[in-house]
């Protein structure tokens, strides 16, 4: 599985397991965003980092993860 597919799976899991309406909306937006294979090419770095953090990516790995998504 590639990294983007793993993020899609994680977003789906978080959406299904969230009991909070605000979090449900957030994860729905993220899930819809991740449907585009080039999604990380179309946003600025701050938003990309925020999405990765919302998906629970370890802070030490956010930059590396984002870089690999942009250069894939």
Coordinates of N, CA, C and O in Angstrom, one line a residue:
X1 N 0.8 -1.2 0.0 CA 0.0 0.0 0.0 C 0.9 1.2 0.0 O 1.8 1.3 0.7
X2 N 0.5 2.2 -0.8 CA 1.3 3.4 -0.8 C 0.9 4.4 0.3 O -0.1 4.2 1.0
X3 N 1.6 5.4 0.5 CA 1.4 6.3 1.6 C 0.1 7.0 1.6 O -0.6 7.1 2.6
X4 N -0.3 7.4 0.4 CA -1.6 8.1 0.2 C -2.8 7.2 0.6 O -3.7 7.6 1.2
X5 N -2.7 5.9 0.1 CA -3.7 4.9 0.5 C -3.8 4.7 2.0 O -4.9 4.5 2.5
X6 N -2.6 4.7 2.6 CA -2.6 4.5 4.1 C -3.3 5.7 4.8 O -4.1 5.5 5.8
X7 N -3.1 6.9 4.3 CA -3.7 8.1 4.8 C -5.2 8.1 4.6 O -6.0 8.4 5.4
X8 N -5.6 7.6 3.4 CA -7.1 7.4 3.1 C -7.7 6.5 4.1 O -8.8 6.7 4.6
X9 N -7.0 5.4 4.3 CA -7.6 4.4 5.3 C -7.7 4.9 6.7 O -8.7 4.8 7.3
X10 N -6.6 5.6 7.1 CA -6.6 6.3 8.4 C -7.7 7.3 8.6 O -8.4 7.3 9.6
X11 N -8.0 8.1 7.5 CA -9.0 9.1 7.6 C -10.4 8.4 7.7 O -11.3 8.9 8.4
X12 N -10.6 7.3 6.9 CA -11.8 6.6 7.0 C -12.1 6.0 8.4 O -13.2 6.0 8.9
X13 N -11.0 5.5 9.0 CA -11.1 4.9 10.3 C -11.5 6.0 11.3 O -12.4 5.8 12.2
X14 N -10.8 7.1 11.3 CA -11.1 8.2 12.2 C -12.5 8.7 12.0 O -13.2 9.0 13.0
X15 N -13.0 8.8 10.8 CA -14.4 9.2 10.5 C -15.4 8.2 11.1 O -16.3 8.7 11.7
X16 N -15.1 7.0 10.9 CA -16.1 6.0 11.5 C -16.1 5.9 13.0 O -17.1 5.6 13.6
X17 N -14.9 6.2 13.6 CA -14.8 6.0 15.1 C -15.0 7.3 15.9 O -15.0 7.3 17.1
X18 N -15.3 8.4 15.2 CA -15.5 9.7 15.9 C -16.9 9.8 16.3 O -17.9 9.6 15.6
X19 N -17.1 10.2 17.6 CA -18.4 10.5 18.1 C -18.7 12.0 18.2 O -19.8 12.4 18.5
X20 N -17.8 12.8 17.8 CA -17.9 14.2 17.9 C -18.3 14.8 16.5 O -17.6 14.5 15.5
X21 N -19.4 15.6 16.5 CA -19.9 16.1 15.2 C -18.8 17.0 14.5 O -18.6 16.9 13.3
X22 N -18.1 17.8 15.2 CA -17.1 18.6 14.7 C -16.0 17.8 14.0 O -15.5 18.0 12.9
X23 N -15.5 16.7 14.7 CA -14.5 15.9 14.2 C -15.0 15.1 13.0 O -14.2 14.9 12.0
X24 N -16.3 14.7 13.0 CA -16.8 14.0 11.9 C -16.7 14.9 10.6 O -16.4 14.4 9.5
X25 N -17.1 16.1 10.8 CA -17.0 17.1 9.6 C -15.6 17.2 9.1 O -15.3 17.2 7.9
X26 N -14.7 17.3 10.1 CA -13.2 17.5 9.7 C -12.7 16.3 9.0 O -12.1 16.4 7.9
X27 N -13.0 15.1 9.5 CA -12.5 13.9 8.8 C -13.2 13.6 7.5 O -12.6 13.1 6.6
X28 N -14.5 14.0 7.3 CA -15.2 13.9 6.1 C -14.5 14.8 5.0 O -14.3 14.4 3.9
X29 N -14.2 16.1 5.4 CA -13.5 17.0 4.5 C -12.1 16.4 4.1 O -11.8 16.4 2.9
X30 N -11.4 15.9 5.1 CA -10.1 15.3 4.8 C -10.2 14.1 3.9 O -9.5 13.9 2.9
X31 N -11.2 13.2 4.2 CA -11.4 12.0 3.3 C -11.7 12.4 1.9 O -11.2 11.8 0.9
X32 N -12.6 13.4 1.7 CA -12.9 13.9 0.4 C -11.7 14.5 -0.3 O -11.5 14.3 -1.5
X33 N -10.9 15.2 0.4 CA -9.7 15.9 -0.1 C -8.7 14.8 -0.6 O -8.1 14.9 -1.7
X34 N -8.6 13.7 0.2 CA -7.6 12.7 -0.2 C -8.0 11.8 -1.4 O -7.2 11.0 -1.8
X35 N -9.2 12.0 -1.9 CA -9.6 11.2 -3.0 C -8.8 11.5 -4.3 O -8.7 10.7 -5.2
X36 N -8.3 12.8 -4.3 CA -7.5 13.2 -5.5 C -6.1 12.7 -5.3 O -5.5 13.0 -4.3
X37 N -5.5 12.0 -6.2 CA -4.2 11.5 -6.1 C -3.1 12.6 -6.0 O -2.1 12.4 -5.5
X38 N -3.4 13.8 -6.6 CA -2.5 14.9 -6.5 C -2.9 15.9 -5.5 O -2.5 17.1 -5.5
X39 N -3.6 15.5 -4.5 CA -4.2 16.5 -3.5 C -3.1 17.3 -2.8 O -3.3 18.5 -2.6
X40 N -2.0 16.7 -2.5 CA -0.9 17.4 -1.7 C -0.1 18.4 -2.6 O 0.6 19.2 -2.2
X41 N -0.3 18.3 -3.9 CA 0.3 19.2 -4.9 C -0.5 20.5 -5.0 O 0.0 21.5 -5.5
X42 N -1.8 20.4 -4.6 CA -2.7 21.6 -4.8 C -2.9 22.5 -3.6 O -3.7 23.3 -3.6
X43 N -2.1 22.2 -2.5 CA -2.3 23.0 -1.3 C -1.0 23.5 -0.8 O 0.1 23.0 -1.1
X44 N -1.0 24.5 0.1 CA 0.2 25.0 0.7 C 0.7 24.1 1.8 O 0.0 23.3 2.3
X45 N 2.0 24.2 2.1 CA 2.6 23.3 3.1 C 2.0 23.4 4.5 O 1.9 22.3 5.1
X46 N 1.5 24.5 4.9 CA 0.9 24.6 6.2 C -0.3 23.8 6.3 O -0.6 23.1 7.3
X47 N -1.2 23.8 5.3 CA -2.4 23.0 5.3 C -2.1 21.5 5.2 O -2.7 20.7 5.8
X48 N -1.0 21.2 4.4 CA -0.6 19.8 4.3 C -0.2 19.3 5.6 O -0.6 18.2 6.0
X49 N 0.6 20.0 6.3 CA 1.1 19.6 7.6 C -0.1 19.5 8.6 O -0.1 18.5 9.4
X50 N -1.0 20.4 8.5 CA -2.2 20.3 9.4 C -3.0 19.1 9.2 O -3.5 18.4 10.1
X51 N -3.2 18.7 7.9 CA -3.9 17.5 7.6 C -3.2 16.3 8.1 O -3.8 15.4 8.7
X52 N -1.9 16.2 7.9 CA -1.1 15.1 8.4 C -1.2 15.0 10.0 O -1.3 13.9 10.5
X53 N -1.1 16.1 10.6 CA -1.3 16.1 12.1 C -2.6 15.6 12.5 O -2.8 14.9 13.5
X54 N -3.7 16.1 11.8 CA -5.0 15.7 12.1 C -5.2 14.2 12.0 O -6.0 13.6 12.7
X55 N -4.5 13.6 11.1 CA -4.5 12.2 10.8 C -3.7 11.4 11.8 O -3.6 10.2 11.7
X56 N -3.0 12.1 12.7 CA -2.2 11.4 13.7 C -0.8 11.1 13.4 O -0.2 10.3 14.0
X57 N -0.3 11.7 12.3 CA 1.1 11.5 11.9 C 2.0 12.1 13.0 O 1.8 13.2 13.4
X58 N 3.0 11.3 13.4 CA 3.9 11.8 14.4 C 4.6 13.0 14.0 O 5.0 13.2 12.9
X59 N 4.7 14.0 14.9 CA 5.2 15.3 14.6 C 6.6 15.2 14.0 O 7.0 16.0 13.1
X60 N 7.4 14.3 14.4 CA 8.8 14.2 13.8 C 8.7 13.7 12.4 O 9.7 13.8 11.7
X61 N 7.6 13.0 12.0 CA 7.5 12.5 10.7 C 6.7 13.3 9.7 O 6.7 13.0 8.5
X62 N 6.1 14.4 10.1 CA 5.2 15.2 9.3 C 6.0 15.7 8.1 O 5.5 15.6 6.9
X63 N 7.1 16.3 8.3 CA 7.9 16.9 7.2 C 8.3 15.9 6.2 O 8.1 16.1 5.0
X64 N 8.8 14.8 6.6 CA 9.3 13.7 5.7 C 8.1 13.1 5.0 O 8.2 12.9 3.7
X65 N 7.0 12.9 5.7 CA 5.8 12.4 5.0 C 5.3 13.3 3.9 O 4.9 12.9 2.8
X66 N 5.2 14.6 4.3 CA 4.7 15.5 3.3 C 5.6 15.6 2.1 O 5.2 15.6 0.9
X67 N 6.9 15.6 2.3 CA 7.9 15.6 1.2 C 7.7 14.4 0.3 O 7.7 14.5 -0.9
X68 N 7.5 13.3 0.9 CA 7.3 12.1 0.0 C 6.0 12.1 -0.7 O 5.9 11.6 -1.9
X69 N 5.0 12.7 -0.2 CA 3.7 12.8 -0.9 C 3.8 13.8 -2.1 O 3.1 13.6 -3.1
X70 N 4.6 14.8 -1.9 CA 4.7 15.8 -3.0 C 5.6 15.3 -4.1 O 5.4 15.6 -5.3
X71 N 6.6 14.5 -3.8 CA 7.6 14.1 -4.8 C 7.3 12.7 -5.4 O 8.0 12.2 -6.2
X72 N 6.2 12.1 -5.0 CA 5.9 10.8 -5.5 C 5.6 10.7 -7.0 O 5.4 11.5 -7.7

